[in-house]
Coordinates of C-alpha atoms in Angstrom, one line a residue:
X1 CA 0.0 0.0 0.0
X2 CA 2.8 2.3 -0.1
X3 CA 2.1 5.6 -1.9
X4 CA -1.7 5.2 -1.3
X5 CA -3.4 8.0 0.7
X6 CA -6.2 7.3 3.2
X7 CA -9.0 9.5 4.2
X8 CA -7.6 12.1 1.6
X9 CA -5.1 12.7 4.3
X10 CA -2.6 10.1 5.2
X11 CA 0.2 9.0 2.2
X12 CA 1.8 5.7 3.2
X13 CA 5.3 5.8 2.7
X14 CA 7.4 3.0 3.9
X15 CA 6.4 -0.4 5.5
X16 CA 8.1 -0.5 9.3
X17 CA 6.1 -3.3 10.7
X18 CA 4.1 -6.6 10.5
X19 CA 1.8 -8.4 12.7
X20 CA -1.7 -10.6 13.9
X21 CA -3.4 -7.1 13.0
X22 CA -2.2 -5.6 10.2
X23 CA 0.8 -3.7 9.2
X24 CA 2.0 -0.1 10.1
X25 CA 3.4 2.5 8.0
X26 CA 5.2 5.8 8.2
X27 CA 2.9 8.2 6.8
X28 CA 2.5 11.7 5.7
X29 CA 0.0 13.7 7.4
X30 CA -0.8 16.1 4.3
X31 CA -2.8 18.7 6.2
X32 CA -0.7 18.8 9.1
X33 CA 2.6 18.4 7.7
X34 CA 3.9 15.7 10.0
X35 CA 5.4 12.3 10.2
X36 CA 2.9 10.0 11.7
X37 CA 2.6 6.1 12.1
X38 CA -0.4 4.5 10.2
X39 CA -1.5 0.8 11.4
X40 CA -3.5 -0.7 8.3
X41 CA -5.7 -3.6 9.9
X42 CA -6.3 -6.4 7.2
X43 CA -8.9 -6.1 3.8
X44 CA -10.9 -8.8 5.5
X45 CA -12.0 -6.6 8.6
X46 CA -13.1 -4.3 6.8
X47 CA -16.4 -6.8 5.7
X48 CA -16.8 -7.6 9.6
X49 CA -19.6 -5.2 10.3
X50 CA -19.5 -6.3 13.9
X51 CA -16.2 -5.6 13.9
X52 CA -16.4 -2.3 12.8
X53 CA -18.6 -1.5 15.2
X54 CA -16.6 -2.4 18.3
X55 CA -13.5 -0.8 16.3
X56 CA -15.0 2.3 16.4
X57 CA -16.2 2.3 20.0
X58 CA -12.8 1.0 21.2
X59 CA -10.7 3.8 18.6
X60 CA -12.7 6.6 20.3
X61 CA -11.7 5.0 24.1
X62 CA -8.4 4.7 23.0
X63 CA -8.1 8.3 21.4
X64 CA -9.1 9.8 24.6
X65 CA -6.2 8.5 26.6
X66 CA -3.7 10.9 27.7
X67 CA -0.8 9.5 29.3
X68 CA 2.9 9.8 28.7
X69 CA 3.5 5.8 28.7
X70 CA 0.4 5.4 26.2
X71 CA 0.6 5.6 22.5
X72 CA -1.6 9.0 21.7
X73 CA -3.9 7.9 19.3
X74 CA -4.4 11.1 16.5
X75 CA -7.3 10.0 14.5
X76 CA -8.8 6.7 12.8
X77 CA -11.2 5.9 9.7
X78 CA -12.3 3.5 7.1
X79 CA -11.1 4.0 3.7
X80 CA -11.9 0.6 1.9
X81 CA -9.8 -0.7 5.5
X82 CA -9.8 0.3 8.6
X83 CA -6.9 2.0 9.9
X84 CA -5.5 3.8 13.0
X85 CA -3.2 7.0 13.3
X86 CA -0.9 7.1 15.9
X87 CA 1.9 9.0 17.4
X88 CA 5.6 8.1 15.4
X89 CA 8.0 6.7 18.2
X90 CA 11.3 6.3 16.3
X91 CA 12.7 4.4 19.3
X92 CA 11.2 1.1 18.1
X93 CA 9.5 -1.5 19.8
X94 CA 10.9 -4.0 22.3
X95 CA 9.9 -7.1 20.1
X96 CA 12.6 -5.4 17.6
X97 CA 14.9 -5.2 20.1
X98 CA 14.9 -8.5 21.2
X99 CA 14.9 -10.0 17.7
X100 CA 18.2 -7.9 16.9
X101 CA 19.3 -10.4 20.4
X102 CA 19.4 -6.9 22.7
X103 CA 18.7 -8.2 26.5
X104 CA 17.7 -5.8 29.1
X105 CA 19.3 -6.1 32.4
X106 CA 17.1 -6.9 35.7
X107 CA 17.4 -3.3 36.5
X108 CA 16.4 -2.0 32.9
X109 CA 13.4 -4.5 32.9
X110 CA 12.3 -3.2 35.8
X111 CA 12.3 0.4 34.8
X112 CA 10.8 -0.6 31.6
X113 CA 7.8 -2.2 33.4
X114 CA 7.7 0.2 36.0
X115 CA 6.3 2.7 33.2
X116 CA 4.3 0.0 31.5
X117 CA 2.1 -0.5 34.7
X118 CA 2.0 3.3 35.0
X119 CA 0.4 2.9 31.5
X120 CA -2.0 -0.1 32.8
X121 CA -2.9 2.0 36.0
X122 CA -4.1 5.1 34.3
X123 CA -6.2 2.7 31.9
X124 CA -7.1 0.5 34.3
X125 CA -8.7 2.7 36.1
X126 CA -10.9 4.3 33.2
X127 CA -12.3 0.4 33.1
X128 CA -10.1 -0.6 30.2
X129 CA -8.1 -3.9 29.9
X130 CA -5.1 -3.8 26.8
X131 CA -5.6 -7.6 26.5
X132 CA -2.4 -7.8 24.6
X133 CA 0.7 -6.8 26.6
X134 CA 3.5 -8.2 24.5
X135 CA 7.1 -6.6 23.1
X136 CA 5.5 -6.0 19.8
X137 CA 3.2 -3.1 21.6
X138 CA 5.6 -1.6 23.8
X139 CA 7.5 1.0 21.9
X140 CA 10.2 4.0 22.6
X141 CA 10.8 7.3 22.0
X142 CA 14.1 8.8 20.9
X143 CA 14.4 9.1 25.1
X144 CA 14.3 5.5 25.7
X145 CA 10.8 6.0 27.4
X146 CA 8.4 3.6 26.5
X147 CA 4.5 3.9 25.2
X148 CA 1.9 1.0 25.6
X149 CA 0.3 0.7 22.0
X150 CA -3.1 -1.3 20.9
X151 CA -5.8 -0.1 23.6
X152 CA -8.9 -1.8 22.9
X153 CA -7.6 -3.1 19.5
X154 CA -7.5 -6.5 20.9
X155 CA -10.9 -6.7 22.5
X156 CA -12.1 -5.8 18.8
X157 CA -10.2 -8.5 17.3
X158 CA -11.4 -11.3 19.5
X159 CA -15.2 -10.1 18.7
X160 CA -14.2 -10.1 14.9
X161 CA -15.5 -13.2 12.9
X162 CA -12.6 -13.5 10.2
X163 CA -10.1 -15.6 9.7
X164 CA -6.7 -14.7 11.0
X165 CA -3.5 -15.3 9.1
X166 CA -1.7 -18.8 9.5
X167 CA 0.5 -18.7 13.0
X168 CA -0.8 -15.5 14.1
X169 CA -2.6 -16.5 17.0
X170 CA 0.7 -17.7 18.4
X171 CA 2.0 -13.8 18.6
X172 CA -0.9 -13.4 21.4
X173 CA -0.8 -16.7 22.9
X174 CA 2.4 -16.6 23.8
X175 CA 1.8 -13.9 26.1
X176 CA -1.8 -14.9 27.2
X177 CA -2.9 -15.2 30.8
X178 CA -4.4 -18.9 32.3
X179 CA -7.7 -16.9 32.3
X180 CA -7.4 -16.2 28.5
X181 CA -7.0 -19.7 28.2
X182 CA -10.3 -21.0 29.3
X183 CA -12.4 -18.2 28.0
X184 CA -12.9 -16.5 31.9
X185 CA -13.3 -12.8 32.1
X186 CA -10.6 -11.0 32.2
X187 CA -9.9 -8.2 34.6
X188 CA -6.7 -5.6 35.4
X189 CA -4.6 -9.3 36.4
X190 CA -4.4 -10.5 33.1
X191 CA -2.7 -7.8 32.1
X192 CA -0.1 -8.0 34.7
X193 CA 0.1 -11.7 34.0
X194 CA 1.4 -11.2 30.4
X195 CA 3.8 -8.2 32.1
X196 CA 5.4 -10.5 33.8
X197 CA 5.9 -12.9 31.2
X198 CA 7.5 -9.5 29.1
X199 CA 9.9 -8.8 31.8
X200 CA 11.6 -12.4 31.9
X201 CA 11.8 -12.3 28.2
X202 CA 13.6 -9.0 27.9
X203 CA 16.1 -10.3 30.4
X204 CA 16.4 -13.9 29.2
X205 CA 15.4 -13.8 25.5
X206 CA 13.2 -16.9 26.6
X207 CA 9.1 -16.8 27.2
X208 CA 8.1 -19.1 30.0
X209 CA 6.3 -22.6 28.9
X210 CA 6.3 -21.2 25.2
X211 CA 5.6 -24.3 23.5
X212 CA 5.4 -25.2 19.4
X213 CA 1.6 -24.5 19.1
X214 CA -0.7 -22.1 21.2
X215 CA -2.9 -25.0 22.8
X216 CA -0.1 -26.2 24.0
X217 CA 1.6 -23.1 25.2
X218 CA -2.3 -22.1 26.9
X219 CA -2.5 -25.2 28.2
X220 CA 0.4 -25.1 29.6
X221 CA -0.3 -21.6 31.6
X222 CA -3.5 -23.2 33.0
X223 CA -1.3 -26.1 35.4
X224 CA 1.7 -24.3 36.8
X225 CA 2.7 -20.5 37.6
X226 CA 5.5 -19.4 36.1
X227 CA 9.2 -19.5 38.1
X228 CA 11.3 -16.8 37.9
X229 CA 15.1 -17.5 36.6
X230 CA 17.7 -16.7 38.9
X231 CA 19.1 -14.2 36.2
X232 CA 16.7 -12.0 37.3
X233 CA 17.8 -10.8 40.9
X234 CA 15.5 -9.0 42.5
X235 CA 13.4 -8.8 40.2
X236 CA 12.0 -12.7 40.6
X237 CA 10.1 -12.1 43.6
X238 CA 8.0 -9.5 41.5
X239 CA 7.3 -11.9 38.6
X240 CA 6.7 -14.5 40.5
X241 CA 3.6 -13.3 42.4
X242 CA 2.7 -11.5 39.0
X243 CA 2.5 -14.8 37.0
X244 CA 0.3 -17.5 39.7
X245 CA -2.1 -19.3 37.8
X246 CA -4.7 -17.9 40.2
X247 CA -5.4 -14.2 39.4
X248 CA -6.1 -13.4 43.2
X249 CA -2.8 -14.9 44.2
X250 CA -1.5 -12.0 41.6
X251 CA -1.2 -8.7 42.6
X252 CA -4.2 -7.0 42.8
X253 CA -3.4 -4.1 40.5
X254 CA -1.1 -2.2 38.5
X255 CA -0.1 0.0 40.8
X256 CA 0.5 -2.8 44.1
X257 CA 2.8 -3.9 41.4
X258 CA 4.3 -0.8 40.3
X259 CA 5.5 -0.6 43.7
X260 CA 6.7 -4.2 43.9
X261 CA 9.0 -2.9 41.2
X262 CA 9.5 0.3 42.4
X263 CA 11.2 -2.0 45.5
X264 CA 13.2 -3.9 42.8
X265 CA 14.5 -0.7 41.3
X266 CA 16.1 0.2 44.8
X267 CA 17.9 -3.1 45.4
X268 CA 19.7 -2.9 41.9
X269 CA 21.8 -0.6 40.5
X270 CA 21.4 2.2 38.0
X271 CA 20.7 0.6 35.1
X272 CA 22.8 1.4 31.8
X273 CA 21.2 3.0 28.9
X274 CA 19.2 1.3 26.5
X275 CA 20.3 0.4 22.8
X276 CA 17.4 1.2 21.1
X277 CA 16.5 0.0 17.5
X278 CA 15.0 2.6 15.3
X279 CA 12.6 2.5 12.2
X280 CA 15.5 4.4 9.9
X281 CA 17.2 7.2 9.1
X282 CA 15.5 10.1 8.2
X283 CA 17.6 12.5 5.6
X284 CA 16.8 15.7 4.7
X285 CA 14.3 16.6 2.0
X286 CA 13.7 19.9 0.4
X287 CA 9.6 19.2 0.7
X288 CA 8.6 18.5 4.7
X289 CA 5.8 16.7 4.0
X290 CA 8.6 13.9 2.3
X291 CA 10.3 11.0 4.6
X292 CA 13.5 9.6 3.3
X293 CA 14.4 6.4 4.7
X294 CA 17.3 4.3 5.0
X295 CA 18.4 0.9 5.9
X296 CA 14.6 0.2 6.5
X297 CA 13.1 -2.4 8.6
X298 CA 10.4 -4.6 8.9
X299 CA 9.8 -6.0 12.0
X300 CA 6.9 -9.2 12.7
X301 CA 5.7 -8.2 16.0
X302 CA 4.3 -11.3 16.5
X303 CA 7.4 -13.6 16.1
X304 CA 10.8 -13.2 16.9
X305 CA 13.9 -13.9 14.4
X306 CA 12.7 -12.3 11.6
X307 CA 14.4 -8.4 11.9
X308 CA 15.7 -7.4 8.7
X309 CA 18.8 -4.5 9.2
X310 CA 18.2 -2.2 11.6
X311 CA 19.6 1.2 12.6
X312 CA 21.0 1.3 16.2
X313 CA 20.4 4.3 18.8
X314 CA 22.1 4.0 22.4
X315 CA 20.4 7.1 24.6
X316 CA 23.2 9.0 26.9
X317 CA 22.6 8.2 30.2
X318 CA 22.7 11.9 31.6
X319 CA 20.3 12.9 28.7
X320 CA 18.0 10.4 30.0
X321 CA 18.3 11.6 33.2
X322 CA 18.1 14.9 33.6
X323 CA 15.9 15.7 30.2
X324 CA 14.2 12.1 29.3
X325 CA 11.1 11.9 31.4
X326 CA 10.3 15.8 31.1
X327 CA 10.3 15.9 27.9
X328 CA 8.3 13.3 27.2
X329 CA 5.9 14.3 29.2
X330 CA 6.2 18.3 28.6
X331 CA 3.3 18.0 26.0
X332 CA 0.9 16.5 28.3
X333 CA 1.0 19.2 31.1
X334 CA -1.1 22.0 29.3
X335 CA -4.1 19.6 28.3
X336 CA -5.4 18.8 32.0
X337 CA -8.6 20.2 33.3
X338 CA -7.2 20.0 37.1
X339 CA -3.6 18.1 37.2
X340 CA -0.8 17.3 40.1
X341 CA 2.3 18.1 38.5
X342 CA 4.7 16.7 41.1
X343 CA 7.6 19.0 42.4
X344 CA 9.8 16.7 43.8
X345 CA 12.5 18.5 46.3
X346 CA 15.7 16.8 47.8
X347 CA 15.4 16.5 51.2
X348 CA 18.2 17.6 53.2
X349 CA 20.6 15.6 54.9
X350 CA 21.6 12.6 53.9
X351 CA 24.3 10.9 51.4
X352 CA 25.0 13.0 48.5
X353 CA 23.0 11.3 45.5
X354 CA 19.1 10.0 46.3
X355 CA 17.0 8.2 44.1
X356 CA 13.8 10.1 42.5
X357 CA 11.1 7.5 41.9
X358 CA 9.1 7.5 38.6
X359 CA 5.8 9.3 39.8
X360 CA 4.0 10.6 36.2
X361 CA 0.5 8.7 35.4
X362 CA 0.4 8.5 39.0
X363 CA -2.5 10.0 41.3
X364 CA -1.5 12.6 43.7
X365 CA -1.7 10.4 46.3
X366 CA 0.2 7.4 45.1
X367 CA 2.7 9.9 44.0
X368 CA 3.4 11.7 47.4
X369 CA 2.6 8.3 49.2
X370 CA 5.8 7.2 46.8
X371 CA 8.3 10.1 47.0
X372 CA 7.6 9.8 50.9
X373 CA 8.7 6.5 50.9
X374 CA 11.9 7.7 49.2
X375 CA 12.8 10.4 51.6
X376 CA 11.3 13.1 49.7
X377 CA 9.1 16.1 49.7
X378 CA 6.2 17.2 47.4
X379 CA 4.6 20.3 46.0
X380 CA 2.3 20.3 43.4
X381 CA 1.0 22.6 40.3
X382 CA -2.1 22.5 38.9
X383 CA -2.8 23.7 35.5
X384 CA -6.0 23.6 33.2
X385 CA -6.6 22.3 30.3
X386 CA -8.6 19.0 28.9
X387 CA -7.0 16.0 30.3
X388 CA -8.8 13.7 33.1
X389 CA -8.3 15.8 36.6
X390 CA -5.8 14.5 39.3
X391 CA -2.8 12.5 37.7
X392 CA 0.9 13.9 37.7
X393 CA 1.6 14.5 34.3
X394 CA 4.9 15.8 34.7
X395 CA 8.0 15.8 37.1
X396 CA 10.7 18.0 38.4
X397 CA 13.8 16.5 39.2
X398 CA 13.1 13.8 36.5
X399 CA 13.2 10.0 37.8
X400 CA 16.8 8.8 38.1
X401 CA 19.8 9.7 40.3
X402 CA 20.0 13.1 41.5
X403 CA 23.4 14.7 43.4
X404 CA 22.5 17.5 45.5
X405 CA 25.2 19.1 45.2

């Protein structure tokens, strides 16, 4: 479908990734003159009329989540197929950095999913479940911060009646809850099931009871909870309790485990920075509205191995720390209607570094409740604008490790 236009608007111009869905594109937004990413959902929905229905309700839930771990959704529309416009992240996807064999270490993992239950608490909480937690929908900025993509894009497919592509159903399986399994409902826990089952990949390269077919892998999650590989330190207690067969042996929600790993993140030590695997280089073009690529890459987000060359990023670690969370986030803080912005002053006293904890897409309590437990104290700003009141949307120091000097 490159060079076709959608909506009148959109002109695809390079393929940058695959999967169970459909395929995504960086696109041309004609009116606005931007870069976006375009996810082109397969011909075959398009004749689904009950799946266009719940598409549309769930592309309207998901376009009004504002969060600085979620993938903004921009617009969506059905131009002979339905398609979605999102945000362009050119940090890529952790499904692409594990195919190119990049590991995390405990402590990266942990900050990685530290932010992804951020993400999960904010939607949560709103009554939405992402059904589809897997490498392939968590993607990065040029920061190394990461975004949760496909709210309410799985919950449409499994209502769909078509036919999915040969193998596809083992991208979700292998990251699907016991509960998924045997058809139960599905609440806030099967989310952090299939976190859990993220983070020892990331670390290990290796999902838990992954086996050659998906009733074999589902079945599989139904009999035993997952144990946690040495490799991961102290981060094995956390995916342990996250991955029981029994949801209310789990924790009971996003942020109970945000804290768990909040707990992890002070036993380690500062994690490195992240290698991060882009979607290509962009050169300059005399017209704006142009993207020149190369060394592109098509990524299956469903299956590993099959990363074709790739273009490398490695953030600095003081640029992540002292700019990467703030900016981010800096476009969020004018579009609340009644937000926390957290302040977060070093106490005095004390060694000569402390650790500021990650408090955006946090309330205003878990977020002074948090920086208490670390020692520190909190003021907060509040701002209008449109946004969902009462979340820090922005913080000042940034997370990381702060001298006071």
């Amino acid at each position: 479908m490159t060079g076709t236009v959608l909506a009148g608007r959109y002109r695809l111009l390079a393929l940058i990734g695959t999967g169970a869905s459909g395929k995504v594109y960086v696109a041309d937004d004609v009116r606005l003159k931007r870069q976006v990413a375009v996810k082109v959902l397969h011909a075959a929905l398009s004749d689904d009329a009950g799946f266009l229905r719940r598409f549309r309700a769930e592309a309207q839930v998901a376009a009004s989540l504002h969060h600085p771990n979620i993938v903004s959704v921009y617009d969506w529309g059905e131009d002979d197929v339905p398609f979605m416009v999102l945000e362009l992240l050119e940090g890529g996807s952790l499904r692409a950095m594990l195919d190119r064999g990049i590991r995390l270490t405990p402590a990266q993992a942990a900050h990685v999913g530290s932010e992804v239950c951020a993400a999960l608490e904010y939607a949560h909480a709103r009554g939405l479940v992402h059904r589809d937690v897997k490498p392939a929908n968590l993607l990065f900025d040029e920061h190394g911060i990461v975004r949760v993509a496909d709210f309410g894009l799985a919950r449409a497919l499994a209502e769909a009646s078509w036919t999915e592509p040969a193998g596809a159903v083992i991208g979700t399986a292998r990251y699907a809850s016991p509960e998924q399994a045997t058809g139960a409902p599905l609440d806030a826990r099967s989310d952090l099931y299939s976190l859990g089952l993220v983070l020892v990949e990331s670390v290990t390269g290796n999902v838990p009871f992954a086996a050659d077919t998906a009733l074999g892998t589902l079945a599989a999650r139904t009999q035993n909870s997952v144990p946690a590989p040495a490799e991961l330190g102290p981060l094995a207690p956390v995916v342990e309790r996250a991955c029981r067969v029994t949801p209310a042996e789990r924790y009971p929600d996003a942020v109970t485990m945000g804290d768990a790993l909040g707990d992890a993140i002070d036993a380690m030590p500062i994690p490195g920075p992240l290698t991060l695997v882009g979607t290509g280089e962009v050169i300059e073009d005399p017209n704006p509205t142009q993207l020149g690529l190369t060394q592109q890459q098509i990524y299956d987000q469903d299956e590993g191995g099959k990363a074709k060359a790739a273009v490398g990023r490695t953030r600095s670690p003081n640029y992540d720390r002292w700019v990467g969370r703030a900016v981010a986030a800096v476009a969020f803080v004018v579009l609340l209607a009644v937000i926390a912005t957290a302040i977060v002053a070093l106490a005095p006293g004390g060694s000569a570094e402390t650790s500021v904890p990650n408090l955006v897409g946090t309330s205003k309590e878990v977020a002074t409740a948090r920086a208490g437990k670390a020692g520190l104290k909190v003021e907060t700003v509040v701002r209008s604008g449109d946004d969902p009141a009462g979340l820090v949307m922005n913080q000042t120091p940034a997370a990381g490790v702060w001298s006071k000097d």
